[in-house]
Structures are given as structure tokens and as C-alpha cells.
Coordinates of C-alpha atoms and ligand atoms in Angstrom, one line a residue:
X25 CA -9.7 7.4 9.7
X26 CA -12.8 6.9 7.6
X27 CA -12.6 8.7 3.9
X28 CA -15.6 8.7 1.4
X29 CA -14.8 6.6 -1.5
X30 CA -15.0 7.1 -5.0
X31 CA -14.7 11.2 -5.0
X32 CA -11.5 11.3 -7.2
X33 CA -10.7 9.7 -10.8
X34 CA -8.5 7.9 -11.3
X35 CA -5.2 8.7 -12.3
X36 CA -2.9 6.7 -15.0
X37 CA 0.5 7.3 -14.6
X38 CA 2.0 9.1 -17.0
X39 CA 4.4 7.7 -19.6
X40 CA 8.3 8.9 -19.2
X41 CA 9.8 9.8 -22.5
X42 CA 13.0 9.3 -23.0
X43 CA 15.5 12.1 -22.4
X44 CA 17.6 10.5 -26.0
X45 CA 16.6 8.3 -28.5
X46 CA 18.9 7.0 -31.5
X47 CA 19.3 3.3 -32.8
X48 CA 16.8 1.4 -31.2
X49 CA 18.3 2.8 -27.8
X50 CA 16.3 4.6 -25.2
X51 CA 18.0 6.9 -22.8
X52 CA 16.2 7.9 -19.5
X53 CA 17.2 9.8 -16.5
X54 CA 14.7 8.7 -13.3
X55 CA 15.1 10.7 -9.8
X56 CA 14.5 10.1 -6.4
X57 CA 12.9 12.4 -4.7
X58 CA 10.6 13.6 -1.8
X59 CA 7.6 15.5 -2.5
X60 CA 3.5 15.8 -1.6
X61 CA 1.1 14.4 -3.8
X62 CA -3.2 14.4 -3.0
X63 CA -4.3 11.2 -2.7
X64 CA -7.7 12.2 -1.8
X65 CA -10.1 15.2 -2.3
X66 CA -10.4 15.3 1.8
X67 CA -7.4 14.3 2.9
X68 CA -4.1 17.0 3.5
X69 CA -0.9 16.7 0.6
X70 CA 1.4 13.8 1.8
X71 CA 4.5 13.3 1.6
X72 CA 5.8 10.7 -0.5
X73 CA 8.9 9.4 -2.3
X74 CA 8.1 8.5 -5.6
X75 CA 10.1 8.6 -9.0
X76 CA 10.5 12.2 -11.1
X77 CA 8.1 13.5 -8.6
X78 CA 5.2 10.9 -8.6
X79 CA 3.5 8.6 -7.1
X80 CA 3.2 5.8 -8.1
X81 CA 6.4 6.5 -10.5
X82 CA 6.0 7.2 -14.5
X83 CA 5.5 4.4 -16.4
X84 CA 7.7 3.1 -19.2
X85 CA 6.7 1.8 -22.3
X86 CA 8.8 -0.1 -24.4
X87 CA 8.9 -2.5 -27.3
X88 CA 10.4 -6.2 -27.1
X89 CA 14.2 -5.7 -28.4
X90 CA 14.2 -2.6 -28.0
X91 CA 17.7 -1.5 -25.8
X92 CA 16.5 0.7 -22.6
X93 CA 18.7 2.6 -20.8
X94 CA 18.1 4.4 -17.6
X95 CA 20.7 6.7 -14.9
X96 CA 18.8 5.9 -11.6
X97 CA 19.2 8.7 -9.9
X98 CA 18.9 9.2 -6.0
X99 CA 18.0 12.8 -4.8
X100 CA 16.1 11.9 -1.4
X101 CA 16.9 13.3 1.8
X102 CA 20.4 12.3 2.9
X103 CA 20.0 11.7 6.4
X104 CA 16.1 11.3 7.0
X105 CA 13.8 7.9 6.4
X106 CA 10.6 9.3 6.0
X107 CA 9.3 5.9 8.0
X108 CA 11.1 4.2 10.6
X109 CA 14.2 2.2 9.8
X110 CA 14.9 -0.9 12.0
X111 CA 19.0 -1.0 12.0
X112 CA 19.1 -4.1 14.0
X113 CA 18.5 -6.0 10.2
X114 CA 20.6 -7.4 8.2
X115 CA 23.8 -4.7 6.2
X116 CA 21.4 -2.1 8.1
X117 CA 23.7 -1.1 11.1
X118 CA 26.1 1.4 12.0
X119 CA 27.7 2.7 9.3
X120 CA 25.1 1.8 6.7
X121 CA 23.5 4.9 5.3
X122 CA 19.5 5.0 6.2
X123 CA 18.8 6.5 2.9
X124 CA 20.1 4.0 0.1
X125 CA 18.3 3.3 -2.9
X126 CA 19.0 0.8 -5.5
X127 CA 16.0 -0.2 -8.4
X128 CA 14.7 -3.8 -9.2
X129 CA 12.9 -4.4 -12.5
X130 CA 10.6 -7.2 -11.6
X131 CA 9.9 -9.7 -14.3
X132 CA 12.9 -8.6 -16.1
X133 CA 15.2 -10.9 -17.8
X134 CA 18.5 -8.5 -17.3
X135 CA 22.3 -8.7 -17.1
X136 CA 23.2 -9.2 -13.4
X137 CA 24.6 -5.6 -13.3
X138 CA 21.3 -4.2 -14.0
X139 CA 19.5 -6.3 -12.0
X140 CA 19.3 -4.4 -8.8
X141 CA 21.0 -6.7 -6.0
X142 CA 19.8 -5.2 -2.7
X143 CA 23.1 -4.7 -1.4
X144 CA 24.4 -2.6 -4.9
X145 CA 22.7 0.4 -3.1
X146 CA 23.7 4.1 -3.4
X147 CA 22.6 7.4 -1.7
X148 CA 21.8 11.1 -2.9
X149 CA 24.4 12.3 -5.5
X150 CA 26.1 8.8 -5.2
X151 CA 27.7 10.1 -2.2
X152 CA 28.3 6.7 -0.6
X153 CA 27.4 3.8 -2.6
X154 CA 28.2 0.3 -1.7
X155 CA 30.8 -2.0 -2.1
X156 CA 28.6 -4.4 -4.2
X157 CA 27.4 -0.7 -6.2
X158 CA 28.7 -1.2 -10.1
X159 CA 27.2 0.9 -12.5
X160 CA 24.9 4.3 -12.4
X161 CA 23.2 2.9 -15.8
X162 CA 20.9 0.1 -16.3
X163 CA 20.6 -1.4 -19.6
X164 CA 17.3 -3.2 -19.7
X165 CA 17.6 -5.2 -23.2
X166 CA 14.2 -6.5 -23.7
X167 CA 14.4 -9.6 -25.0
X168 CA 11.8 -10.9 -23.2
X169 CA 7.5 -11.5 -24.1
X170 CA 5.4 -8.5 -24.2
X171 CA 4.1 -8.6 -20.4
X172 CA 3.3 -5.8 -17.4
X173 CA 6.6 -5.6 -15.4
X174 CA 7.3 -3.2 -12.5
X175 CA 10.1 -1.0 -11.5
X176 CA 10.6 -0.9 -7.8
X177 CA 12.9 -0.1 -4.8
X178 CA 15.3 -3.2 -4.0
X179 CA 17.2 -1.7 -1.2
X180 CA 18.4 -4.1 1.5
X181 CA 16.9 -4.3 4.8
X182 CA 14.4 -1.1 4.3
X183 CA 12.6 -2.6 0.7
X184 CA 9.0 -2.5 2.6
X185 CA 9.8 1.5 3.6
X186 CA 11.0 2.2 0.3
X187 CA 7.9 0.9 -1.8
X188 CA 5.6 2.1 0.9
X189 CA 7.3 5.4 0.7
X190 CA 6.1 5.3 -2.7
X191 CA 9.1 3.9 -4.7
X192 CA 7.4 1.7 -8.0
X193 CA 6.3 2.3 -11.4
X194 CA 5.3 0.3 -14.3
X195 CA 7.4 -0.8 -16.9
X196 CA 5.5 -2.4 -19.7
X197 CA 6.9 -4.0 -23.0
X198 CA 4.6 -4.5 -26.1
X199 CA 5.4 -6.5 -28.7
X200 CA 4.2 -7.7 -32.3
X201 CA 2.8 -10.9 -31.4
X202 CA 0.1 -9.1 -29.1
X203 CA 0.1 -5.9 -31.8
X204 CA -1.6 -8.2 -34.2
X205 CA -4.1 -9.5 -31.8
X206 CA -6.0 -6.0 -31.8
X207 CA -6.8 -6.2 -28.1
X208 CA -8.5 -3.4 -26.5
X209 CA -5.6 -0.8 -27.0
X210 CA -4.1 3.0 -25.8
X211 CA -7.2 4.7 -23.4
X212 CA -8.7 1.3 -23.3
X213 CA -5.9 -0.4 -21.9
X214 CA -5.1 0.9 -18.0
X215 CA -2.7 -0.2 -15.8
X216 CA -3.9 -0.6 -12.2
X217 CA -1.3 -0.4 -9.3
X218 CA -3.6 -1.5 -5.9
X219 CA -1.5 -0.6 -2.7
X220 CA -2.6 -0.7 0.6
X221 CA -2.1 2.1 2.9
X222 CA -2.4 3.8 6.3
X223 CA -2.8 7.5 7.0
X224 CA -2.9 10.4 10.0
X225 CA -5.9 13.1 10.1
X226 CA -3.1 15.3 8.5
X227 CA -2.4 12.7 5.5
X228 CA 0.9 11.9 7.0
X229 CA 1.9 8.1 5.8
X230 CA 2.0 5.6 8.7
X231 CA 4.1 3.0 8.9
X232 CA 4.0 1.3 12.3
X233 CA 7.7 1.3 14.3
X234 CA 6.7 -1.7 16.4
X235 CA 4.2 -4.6 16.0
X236 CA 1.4 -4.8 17.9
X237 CA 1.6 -5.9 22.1
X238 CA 5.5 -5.3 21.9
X239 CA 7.8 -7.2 24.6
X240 CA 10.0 -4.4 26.1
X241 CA 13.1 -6.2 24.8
X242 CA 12.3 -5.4 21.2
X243 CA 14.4 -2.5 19.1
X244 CA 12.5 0.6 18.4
X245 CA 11.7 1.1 15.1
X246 CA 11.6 -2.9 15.1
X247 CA 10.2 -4.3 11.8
X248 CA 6.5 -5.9 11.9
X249 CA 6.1 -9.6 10.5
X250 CA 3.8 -7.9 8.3
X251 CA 1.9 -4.5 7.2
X252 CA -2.0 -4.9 6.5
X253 CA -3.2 -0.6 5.9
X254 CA -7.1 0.5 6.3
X255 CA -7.1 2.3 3.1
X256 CA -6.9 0.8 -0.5
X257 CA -5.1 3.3 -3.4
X258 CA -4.8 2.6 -7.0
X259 CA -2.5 4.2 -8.8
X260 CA -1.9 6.3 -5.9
X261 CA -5.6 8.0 -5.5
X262 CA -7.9 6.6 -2.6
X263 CA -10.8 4.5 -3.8
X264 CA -10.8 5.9 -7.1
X265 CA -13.4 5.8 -9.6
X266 CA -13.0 5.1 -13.0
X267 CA -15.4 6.4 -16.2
X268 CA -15.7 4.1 -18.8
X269 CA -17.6 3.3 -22.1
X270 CA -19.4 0.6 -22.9
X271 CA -17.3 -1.6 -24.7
X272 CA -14.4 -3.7 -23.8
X273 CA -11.2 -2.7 -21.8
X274 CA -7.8 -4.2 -21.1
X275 CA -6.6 -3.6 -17.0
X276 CA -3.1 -5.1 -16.4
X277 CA -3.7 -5.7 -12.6
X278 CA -0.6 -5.6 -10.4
X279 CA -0.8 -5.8 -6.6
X280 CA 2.0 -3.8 -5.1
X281 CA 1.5 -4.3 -1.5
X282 CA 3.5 -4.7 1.0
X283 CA 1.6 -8.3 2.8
X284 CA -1.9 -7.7 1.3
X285 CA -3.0 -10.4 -0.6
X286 CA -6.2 -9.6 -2.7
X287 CA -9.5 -11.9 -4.0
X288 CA -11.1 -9.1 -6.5
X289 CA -13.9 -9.2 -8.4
X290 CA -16.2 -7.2 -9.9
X291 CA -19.7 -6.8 -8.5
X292 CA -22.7 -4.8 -10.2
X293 CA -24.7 -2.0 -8.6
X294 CA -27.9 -3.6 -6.7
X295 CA -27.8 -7.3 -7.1
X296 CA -27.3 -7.7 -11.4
X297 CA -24.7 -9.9 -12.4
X298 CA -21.3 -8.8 -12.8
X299 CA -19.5 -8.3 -16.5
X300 CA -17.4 -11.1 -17.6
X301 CA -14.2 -10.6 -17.0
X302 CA -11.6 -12.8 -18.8
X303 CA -7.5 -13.0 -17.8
X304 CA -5.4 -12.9 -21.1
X305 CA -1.8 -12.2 -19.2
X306 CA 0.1 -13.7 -16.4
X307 CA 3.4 -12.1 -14.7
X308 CA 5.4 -13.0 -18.6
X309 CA 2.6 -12.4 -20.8
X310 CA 0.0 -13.5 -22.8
X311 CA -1.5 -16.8 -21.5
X312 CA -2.3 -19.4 -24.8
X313 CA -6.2 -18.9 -24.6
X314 CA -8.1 -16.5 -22.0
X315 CA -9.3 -17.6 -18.9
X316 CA -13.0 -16.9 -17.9
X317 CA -12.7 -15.4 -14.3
X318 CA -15.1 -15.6 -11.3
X319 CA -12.5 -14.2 -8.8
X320 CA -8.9 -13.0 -9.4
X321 CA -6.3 -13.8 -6.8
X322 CA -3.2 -11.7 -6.7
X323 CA -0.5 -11.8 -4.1
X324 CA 2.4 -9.1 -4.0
X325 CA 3.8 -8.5 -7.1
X326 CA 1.7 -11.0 -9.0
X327 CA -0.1 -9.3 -12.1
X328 CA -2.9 -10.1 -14.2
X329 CA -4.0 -8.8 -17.3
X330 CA -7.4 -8.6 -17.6
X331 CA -10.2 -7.7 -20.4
X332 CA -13.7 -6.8 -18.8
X333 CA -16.6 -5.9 -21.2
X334 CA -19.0 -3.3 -20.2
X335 CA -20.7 -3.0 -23.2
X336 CA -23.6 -4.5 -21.1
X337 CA -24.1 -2.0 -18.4
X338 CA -24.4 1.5 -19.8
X339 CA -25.5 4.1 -17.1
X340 CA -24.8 1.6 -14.4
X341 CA -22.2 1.6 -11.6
X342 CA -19.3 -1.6 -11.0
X343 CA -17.0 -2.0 -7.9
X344 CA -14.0 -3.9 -8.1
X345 CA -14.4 -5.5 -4.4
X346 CA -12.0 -7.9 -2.3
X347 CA -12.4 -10.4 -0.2
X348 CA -9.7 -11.4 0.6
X349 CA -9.0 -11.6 4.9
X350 CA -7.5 -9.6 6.7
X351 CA -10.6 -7.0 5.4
X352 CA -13.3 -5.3 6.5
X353 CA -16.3 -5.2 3.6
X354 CA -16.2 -1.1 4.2
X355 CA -13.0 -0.4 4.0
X356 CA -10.1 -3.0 2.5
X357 CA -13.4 -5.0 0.6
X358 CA -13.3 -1.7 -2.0
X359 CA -11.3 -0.9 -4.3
X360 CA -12.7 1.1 -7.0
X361 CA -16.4 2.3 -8.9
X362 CA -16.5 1.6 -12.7
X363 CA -18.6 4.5 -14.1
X364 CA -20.1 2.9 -17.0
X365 CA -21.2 5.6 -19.2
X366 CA -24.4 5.2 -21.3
X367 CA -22.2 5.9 -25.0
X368 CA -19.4 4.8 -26.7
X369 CA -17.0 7.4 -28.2
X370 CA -16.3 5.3 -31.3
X371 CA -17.1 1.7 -32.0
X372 CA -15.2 -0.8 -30.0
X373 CA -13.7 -2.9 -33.0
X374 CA -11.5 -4.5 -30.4
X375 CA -11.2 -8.0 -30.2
X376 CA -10.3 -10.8 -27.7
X377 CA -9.1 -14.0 -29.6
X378 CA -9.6 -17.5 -28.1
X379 CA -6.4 -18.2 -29.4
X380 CA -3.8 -15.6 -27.8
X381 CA -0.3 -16.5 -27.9
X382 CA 1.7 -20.2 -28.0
X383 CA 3.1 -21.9 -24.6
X384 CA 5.1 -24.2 -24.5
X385 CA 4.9 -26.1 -20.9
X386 CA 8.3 -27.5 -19.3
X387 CA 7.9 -31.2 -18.3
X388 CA 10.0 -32.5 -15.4
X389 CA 12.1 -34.6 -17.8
X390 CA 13.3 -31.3 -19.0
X391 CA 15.3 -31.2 -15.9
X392 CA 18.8 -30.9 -14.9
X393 CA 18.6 -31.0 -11.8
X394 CA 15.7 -30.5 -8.5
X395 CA 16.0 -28.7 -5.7
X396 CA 14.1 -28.4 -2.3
X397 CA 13.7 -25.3 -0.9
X398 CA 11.7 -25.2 2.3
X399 CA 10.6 -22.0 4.3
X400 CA 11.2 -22.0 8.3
X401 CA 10.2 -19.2 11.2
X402 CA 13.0 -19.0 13.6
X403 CA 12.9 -16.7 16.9
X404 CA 16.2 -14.1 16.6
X405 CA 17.7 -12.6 20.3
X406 CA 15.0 -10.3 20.6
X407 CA 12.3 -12.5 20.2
X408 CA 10.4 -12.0 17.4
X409 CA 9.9 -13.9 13.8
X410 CA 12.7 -14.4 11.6
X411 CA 11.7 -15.9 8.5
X412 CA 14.1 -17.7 6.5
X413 CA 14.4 -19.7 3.0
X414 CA 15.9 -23.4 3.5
X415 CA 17.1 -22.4 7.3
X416 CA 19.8 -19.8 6.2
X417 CA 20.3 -16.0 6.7
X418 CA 20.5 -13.7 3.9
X419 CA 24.3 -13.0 4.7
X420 CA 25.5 -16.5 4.5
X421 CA 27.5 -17.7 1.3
X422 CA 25.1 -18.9 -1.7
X423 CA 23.9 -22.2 -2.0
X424 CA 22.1 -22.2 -5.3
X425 CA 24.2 -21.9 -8.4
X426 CA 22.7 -23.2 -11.2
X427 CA 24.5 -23.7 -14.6
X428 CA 23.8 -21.1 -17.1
X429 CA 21.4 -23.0 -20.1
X430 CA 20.0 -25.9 -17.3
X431 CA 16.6 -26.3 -16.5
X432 CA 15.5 -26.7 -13.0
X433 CA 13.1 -27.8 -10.8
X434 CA 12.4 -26.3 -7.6
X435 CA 9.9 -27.9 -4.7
X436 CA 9.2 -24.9 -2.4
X437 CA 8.1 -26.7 0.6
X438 CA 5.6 -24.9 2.8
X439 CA 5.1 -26.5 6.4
X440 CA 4.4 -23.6 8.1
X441 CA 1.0 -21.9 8.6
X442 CA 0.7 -18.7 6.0
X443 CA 0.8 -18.2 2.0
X444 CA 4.1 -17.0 0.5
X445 CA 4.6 -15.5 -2.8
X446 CA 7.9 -16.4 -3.9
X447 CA 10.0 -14.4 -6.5
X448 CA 12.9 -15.3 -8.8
X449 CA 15.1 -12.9 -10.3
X450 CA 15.9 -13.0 -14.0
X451 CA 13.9 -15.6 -15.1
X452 CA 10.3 -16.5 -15.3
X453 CA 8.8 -19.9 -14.7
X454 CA 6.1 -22.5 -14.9
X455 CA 3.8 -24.0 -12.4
X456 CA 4.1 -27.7 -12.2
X457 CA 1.9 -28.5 -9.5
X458 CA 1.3 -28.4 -6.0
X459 CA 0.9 -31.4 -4.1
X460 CA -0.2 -31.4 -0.2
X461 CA 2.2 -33.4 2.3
X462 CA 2.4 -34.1 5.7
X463 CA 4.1 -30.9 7.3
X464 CA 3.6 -32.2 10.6
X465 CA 6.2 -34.8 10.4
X466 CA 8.1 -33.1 8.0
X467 CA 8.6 -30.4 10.7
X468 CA 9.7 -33.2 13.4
X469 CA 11.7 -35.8 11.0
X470 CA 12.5 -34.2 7.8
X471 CA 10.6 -36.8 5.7
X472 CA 8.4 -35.6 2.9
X473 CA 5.5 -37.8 2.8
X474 CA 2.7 -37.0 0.1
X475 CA -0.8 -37.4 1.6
X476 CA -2.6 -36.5 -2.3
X477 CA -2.2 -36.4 -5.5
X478 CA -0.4 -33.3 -6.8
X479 CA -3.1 -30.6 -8.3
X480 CA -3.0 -29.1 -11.2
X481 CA -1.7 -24.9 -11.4
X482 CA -5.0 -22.8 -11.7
X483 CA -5.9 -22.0 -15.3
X484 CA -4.8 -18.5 -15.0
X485 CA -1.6 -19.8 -13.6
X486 CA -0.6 -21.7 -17.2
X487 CA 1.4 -19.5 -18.2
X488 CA 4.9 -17.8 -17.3
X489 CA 5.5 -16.7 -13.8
X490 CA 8.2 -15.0 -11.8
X491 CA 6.0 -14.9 -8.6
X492 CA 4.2 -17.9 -6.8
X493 CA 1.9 -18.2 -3.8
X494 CA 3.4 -21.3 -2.0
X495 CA 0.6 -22.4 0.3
X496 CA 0.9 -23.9 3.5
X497 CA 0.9 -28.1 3.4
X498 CA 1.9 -27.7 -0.1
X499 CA 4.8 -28.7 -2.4
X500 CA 4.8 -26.2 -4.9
X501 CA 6.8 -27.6 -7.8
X502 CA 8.2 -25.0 -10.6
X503 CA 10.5 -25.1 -13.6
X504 CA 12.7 -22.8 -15.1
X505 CA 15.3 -22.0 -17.4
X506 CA 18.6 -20.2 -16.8
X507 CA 19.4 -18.6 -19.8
X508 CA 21.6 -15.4 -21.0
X509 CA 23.2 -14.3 -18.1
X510 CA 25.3 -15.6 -15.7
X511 CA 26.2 -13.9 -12.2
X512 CA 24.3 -13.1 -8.8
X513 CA 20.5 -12.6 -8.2
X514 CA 18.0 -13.1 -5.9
X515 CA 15.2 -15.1 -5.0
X516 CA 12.9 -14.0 -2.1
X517 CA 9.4 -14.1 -0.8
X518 CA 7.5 -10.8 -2.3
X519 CA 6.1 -10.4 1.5
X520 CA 8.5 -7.0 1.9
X521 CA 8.3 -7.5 5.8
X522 CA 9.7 -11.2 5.2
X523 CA 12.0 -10.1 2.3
X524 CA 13.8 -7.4 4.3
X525 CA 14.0 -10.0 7.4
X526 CA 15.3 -12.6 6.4
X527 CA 13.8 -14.7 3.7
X528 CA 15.5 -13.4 0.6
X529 CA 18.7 -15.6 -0.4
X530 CA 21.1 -14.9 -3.0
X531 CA 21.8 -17.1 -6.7
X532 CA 24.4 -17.6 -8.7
X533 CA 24.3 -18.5 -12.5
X534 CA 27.5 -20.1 -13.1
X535 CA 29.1 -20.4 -16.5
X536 CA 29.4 -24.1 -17.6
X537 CA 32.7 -25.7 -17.6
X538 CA 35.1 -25.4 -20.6
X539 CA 34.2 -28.1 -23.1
X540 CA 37.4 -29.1 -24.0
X541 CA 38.1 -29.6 -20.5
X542 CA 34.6 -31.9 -19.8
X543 CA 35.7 -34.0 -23.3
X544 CA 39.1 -35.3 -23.0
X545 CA 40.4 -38.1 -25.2
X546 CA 43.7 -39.7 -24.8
Ligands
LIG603 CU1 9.6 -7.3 -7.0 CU2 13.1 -9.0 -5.9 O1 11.4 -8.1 -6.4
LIG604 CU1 12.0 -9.2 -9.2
LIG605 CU1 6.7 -14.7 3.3

């Protein structure tokens, strides 16, 4: 269905406050729940799950250091996905309750308790919660870089229908370090959440129940091997538009999409040139210097934080556009008007240093130890794509324990034919490089054979990461550190129709071994 764009503002999600606050401790209580929200002036209420009523959830705001706790708190419908639940997945069959929630903070370096592991799930009132299920409160410490982070549903098997549902919210941590920078700050700095979507005449969500041309064999619902919607939202209103001054803003991008990958940029009304736009922030924060932008490339759960300066366009109109395939220029190329307004409000005394914030890169002699991880498409008994990380299914036992305090390298090996963004739990990274390599006879013989020299992360990719597109005929090489905390996490591709079938594989951070018992003299 075909809705005019750029009839509603924009909304910015509200900040939670805390329901306590004493000692440097925040105390929140977050529910569940169903409800209907407007997500466009001509289209019927629909209905949504969202956190404490919204849509996309509340955001919270917190300072680096600062000790956050929250009771996550599941009051959805007990018996009743509001899309269709495929139980032929993995922990989703009989006897697995269809409504079980359990919250991921992404980016977040947390104790493994907190974390979110898909399969520490629980259901309305904690009726049934799983075996893996520990605590009702998250303690999110916050010792971590200033940087956008998002909150989001984890659960396993149904992840894609719970964040479509309408399950995530931002969850932003300032810091000093970026205080002092005086950055464009409070209504100048905007979070934007871009989603793709599909709706009925009636605003009812869809979520399809079967792919496309379905063999007769398959399950019904049976998951798709991927979601692309006709409709762009941000921040949960359709095609929005957006007044501003003219003067500088900060916009901490983050695509929360289920497959769609976007290619924005911002285009003036008739054919003027666009503002600059600079990127200051990556997934973990403040890059060293800003990056001038021509076009920004986000896959799921990548952000970018972003300064554009209108200060030369009063009176004039700016669309944030994408062209990024699958889209139609129409529909999926929009994403939202800038209304540039012909006055400023107060001066913009705002500033964008070319000097932002130290990094220090990782070299591979930093290692402990390198991995290869490859991606691979096997065919399960009903005949569709099952996607898997180094050949193995979520459920078997883990292969990847690194030792608490090691660095690592790991070469995600991509011989197949589509982009993945792949997502580590717990810690954030660096790009090395990616290198291209002969994935034909990799996929016949095994061998890795290089065909170029390794290239060189984009500029706006020098900085810390905790999601990475892996492209097809490419080596991507990261490195990382595991610090703090040892137990299970995961590590997945940020694709939810590929996370929740199969290519999401547990960690394990293991403690090092005794010293007295690795130095022994006799
Ligand atoms: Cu954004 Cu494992 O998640
Ligand atoms: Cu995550
Ligand atoms: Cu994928």
C-alpha cells in the first residue's frame, strides 16, 4: 500500500527515568507489552509490542561508570505471537512457550548473566522461564566508551518476530571525554532508529509465514531467508520529517532492520548540493578524527554517529535517501525530509573538533591466537536455506573458548554470494582488513588462496566495532580483546532471519589456568 510521505514529525523516543536512584546506581523496571501506536497520519492504530508501551522502546541514558540496573519485565500475551512462529527451529518446538522474551544490550560490555543468551528466556509473569533463565535483574556496569548502544529482543528462534514486533530501544552512555568536546548537544543531538516495515490497509503488521513460490513440503509459518518491507519508519513514524535549524546537529544512526541493508545520504531539494555530513562515532564510540561522508553504509545493527550542518540551507528542504538494492527510489529510496527552517533559536556555539577521541589500533602481533570462521548455506529436510557459522548448528557444544585477557584474531571467511554483518557479544573490535580470496576453490578443496592484497577498513570503520559486514570473496580479518568477564555469549550474523536459523553459535570466555599450576619448579 502506497502512504504519502513526510506528513508526521518525527518522534524521539522518550528518555526512561529511573524508578530509584542512590549511589551511582540506577534502578529501572521495563515491560513487555502489547499495545497500538499511529505510525502514520492515514494509516489505522497498529498493534505492536514495544517496551513500557512504545514503539520503538524508551531510551536510556546513562553515564560511563555509572551502575544500571533494570527488572525486564514480560507482560505480553501468554499464548498469542502477534506474527507467525515457525516451531520447526531450533529450542522452538513442542513444549517451548511461543511467547518468551529475553533482552540483549548490543554493544554492551556486560557480565554474562546480563548478557541476554537467547536461550535464558522467560514468559509473562515469569511463569515458565528456561532452564538457562538466571536472574530477573540486569546489571549493566558501564564501563565501557561513551557510544549509541541498543536494547533489543534476544529470544531464540523468534528474534526477527520479536524486533519486528517492535521489541528495541536505545540505550546511550555519555561520558566526559565527549562532554568536553562541546559537540552539538540535548535537542540537537537525535537518535535515529530506521526499520523497515510492511503493513495491511487496516495497519495490521505483516510478516510473511512463508517465502515466496513455497514447495508444498515446507512448514507453515516457515521462516523466510530474509525480510525486505515496502515501507521505511524512523523511530517508529512512517517517512517522517524532521524540523531543524540552521546550524549543526548530531544524528546517532542505527539501522535496526531485520535484512535491510541501507546506503543513505542526504540529498538537497532540486538539484543543490547536499550539506556535509561528517561521521564522528562508530558502533563503540568516538572515531579519533571525523570522517567526511559522501554516503553512509549501515547494515543491521551497525550505527553511526553523525554531525550534518545545515546552517547553509535555511528555508530549504533535505531527504535522507537510500540506495541501497533491494529498493524502489519511491518507496524504500526515502527515508526522511529535513525541514530546514530559515532561523536559529540561539546561536549554534557547537563545535566539531578535528581531533575527537584517541585509538589505539590492535596489530596482529597483539595476538594470542587466530581463528577461521567461515559461513556455509546447507539445505535442512524440508528444503530450504540453513545458514550456518563454520558448518555447525546452533545446538551443538561450543567451539570457541577464548582465554579471558587474550587477544584474538578472527578471519570470517565469506565464499558464499551475500554480505553478512556479523556480531560479537561483549566485546567490541577492530577492522584489520579484508582481503579477497579465491572462494571457488575454497568451496571445492578447503584451500585459502589470496588473489589481492588485503584492503584497508573504510575510514569510518577505524574505530571500535561490535558488528561487521563480511562481504562475499572476502577475508575479513578482526581483533579483539576478551576482557572482564568470563562465561557464555554469542556471536551471530545481525541478519535476524539467519540469526534465528541457524547462524548464531555460542562462546565461552574461559578463566586462565591457575598460575601456580602453569609455573612449577622442582
Ligand atoms: Cu544485536 Cu546478539 O545482537
Ligand atoms: Cu549484541
Ligand atoms: Cu547472514
Amino acid at each position: 500500500m502506497r502512504l504519502t510521505k513526510f506528513v508526521d514529525s518525527l518522534p524521539i523516543p522518550p528518555i526512561l527515568k529511573p524508578s530509584r536512584e542512590c549511589c551511582g546506581l540506577s534502578y529501572y523496571t521495563v515491560r513487555m507489552n502489547e499495545f497500538q501506536q499511529k505510525l502514520h497520519r492515514d494509516l489505522p492504530p497498529t498493534t505492536l509490542w514495544g517496551y513500557e508501551g512504545l514503539y520503538p522502546g524508551p531510551s536510556i541514558v546513562t553515564w560511563r561508570d555509572q551502575i544500571v540496573r533494570v527488572k525486564w519485565e514480560n507482560h505480553l500475551p501468554v499464548f498469542r505471537h502477534l506474527l507467525p512462529v515457525d516451531t520447526t527451529l531450533h529450542s522452538s518446538g513442542p513444549g517451548i512457550p511461543q511467547v518468551r522474551t529475553v533482552v540483549h544490550l548490543h554493544g554492551g560490555h556486560v557480565h554474562t548473566d546480563s548478557d541476554g543468551y537467547p536461550e535464558a528466556w522467560f514468559t509473562n509473569n515469569y511463569e515458565i522461564v528456561s532452564p538457562l533463565f538466571k536472574n530477573r535483574v540486569y546489571e549493566y556496569t558501564n564501563h565501557q566508551r561513551a557510544s549509541t548502544l541498543w536494547y533489543h529482543d534476544h529470544a531464540i528462534g523468534i528474534t526477527r518476530l520479536n524486533v519486528y514486533a517492535g521489541l528495541a530501544g536505545f540505550y546511550i552512555i555519555h561520558d566526559k571525554e565527549e562532554q568536553c568536546l562541546n559537540l552539538p548537544g540535548g535537542k540537537y543531538d537525535i537518535p535515529f532508529i530506521i526499520q523497515d516495515k510492511t503493513f495491511l490497509e487496516d495497519g495490521t503488521l505483516y510478516y510473511p509465514d512463508r517465502p515466496a513460490n513455497p514447495s508444498p513440503a515446507l512448514p507453515r509459518p516457515c521462516i523466510v531467508p530474509g525480510f525486505f518491507g515496502d515501507t521505511i519508519l524512523v523511530n517508529g513514524k512512517i517517512w517522517p520529517y524532521l524540523e531543524v535549524e540552521p546550524r549543526k546537529y548530531r544524528f546517532r544512526f542505527l539501522n535496526g532492520s531485520n535484512s535491510r541493508f541501507y546506503n543513505i545520504r542526504p540529498e538537497a531539494e532540486g538539484k543543490g548540493s547536499p550539506p556535509a555530513w561528517l561521521q564522528i562515532g562508530t558502533d563503540g564510540g568516538l572515531l579519533e578524527k571525523p570522517v567526511e561522508l559522501n554516503q553512509l553504509m549501515l547494515a543491521p545493527a551497525e550505527r553511526a554517529d553523525v554531525i550534518i550542518n545545515f546552517s547553509q540551507f535555511p528555508g530549504q528542504k533535505i531527504r535522507l535517501t537510500n540506495i541501497q538494492p533491494p529498493v524502489e527510489e519511491d518507496t524504500t529510496g526515502q527515508i526522511l525530509e529535513f525541514r530546514v527552517k530559515d532561523y536559529l533559536s540561539e546561536p549554534d556555539t557547537s563545535t566539531v573538533p578535528s581531533f575527537l577521541s584517541p585509538f589505539y589500533p590492535l596489530s596482529e602481533c597483539d595476538a594470542d591466537l587466530e581463528r577461521n570462521m567461515f559461513f556455509k548455506i546447507s539445505t535442512d529436510s524440508y528444503g530450504r536455506p540453513h545458514f550456518l557459522l563454520n558448518g555447525t548448528m546452533w545446538s551443538e557444544p561450543v567451539t570457541e573458548k577464548p582465554l579471558l585477557g587474550s587477544t584474538e584474531i578472527w578471519n570470517i571467511i565469506n565464499a558464499g554470494a551475500g554480505i553478512h554483518p556479523v556480531h560479537i557479544h561483549l566485546i567490541q573490535f577492530q577492522i584489520l582488513n579484508r582481503q579477497p580470496f579465491n572462494a571457488g576453490l575454497y568451496n571445492t578443496t578447503g584451500k585459502l588462496e589470496f588473489t589481492g592484497p588485503a584492503v584497508l577498513p573504510d575510514p569510518n570503520e577505524m574505530g571500535w566495532k561490535d558488528t561487521v559486514r563480511a562481504a562475499p570473496g572476502f577475508v575479513t580479518k578482526i581483533i579483539m580483546r576478551f576482557d572482564h568477564y568470563t562465561g557464555r555469549y554469542v556471536w551471530h550474523c545481525h541478519i535476524l532471519e539467519h540469526e534465528d536459523y541457524d547462524m548464531m553459535r555460542p562462546i565461552e570466555i574461559m578463566k586462565r589456568p591457575c598460575l601456580k599450576s602453569r609455573h612449577r619448579y622442582n
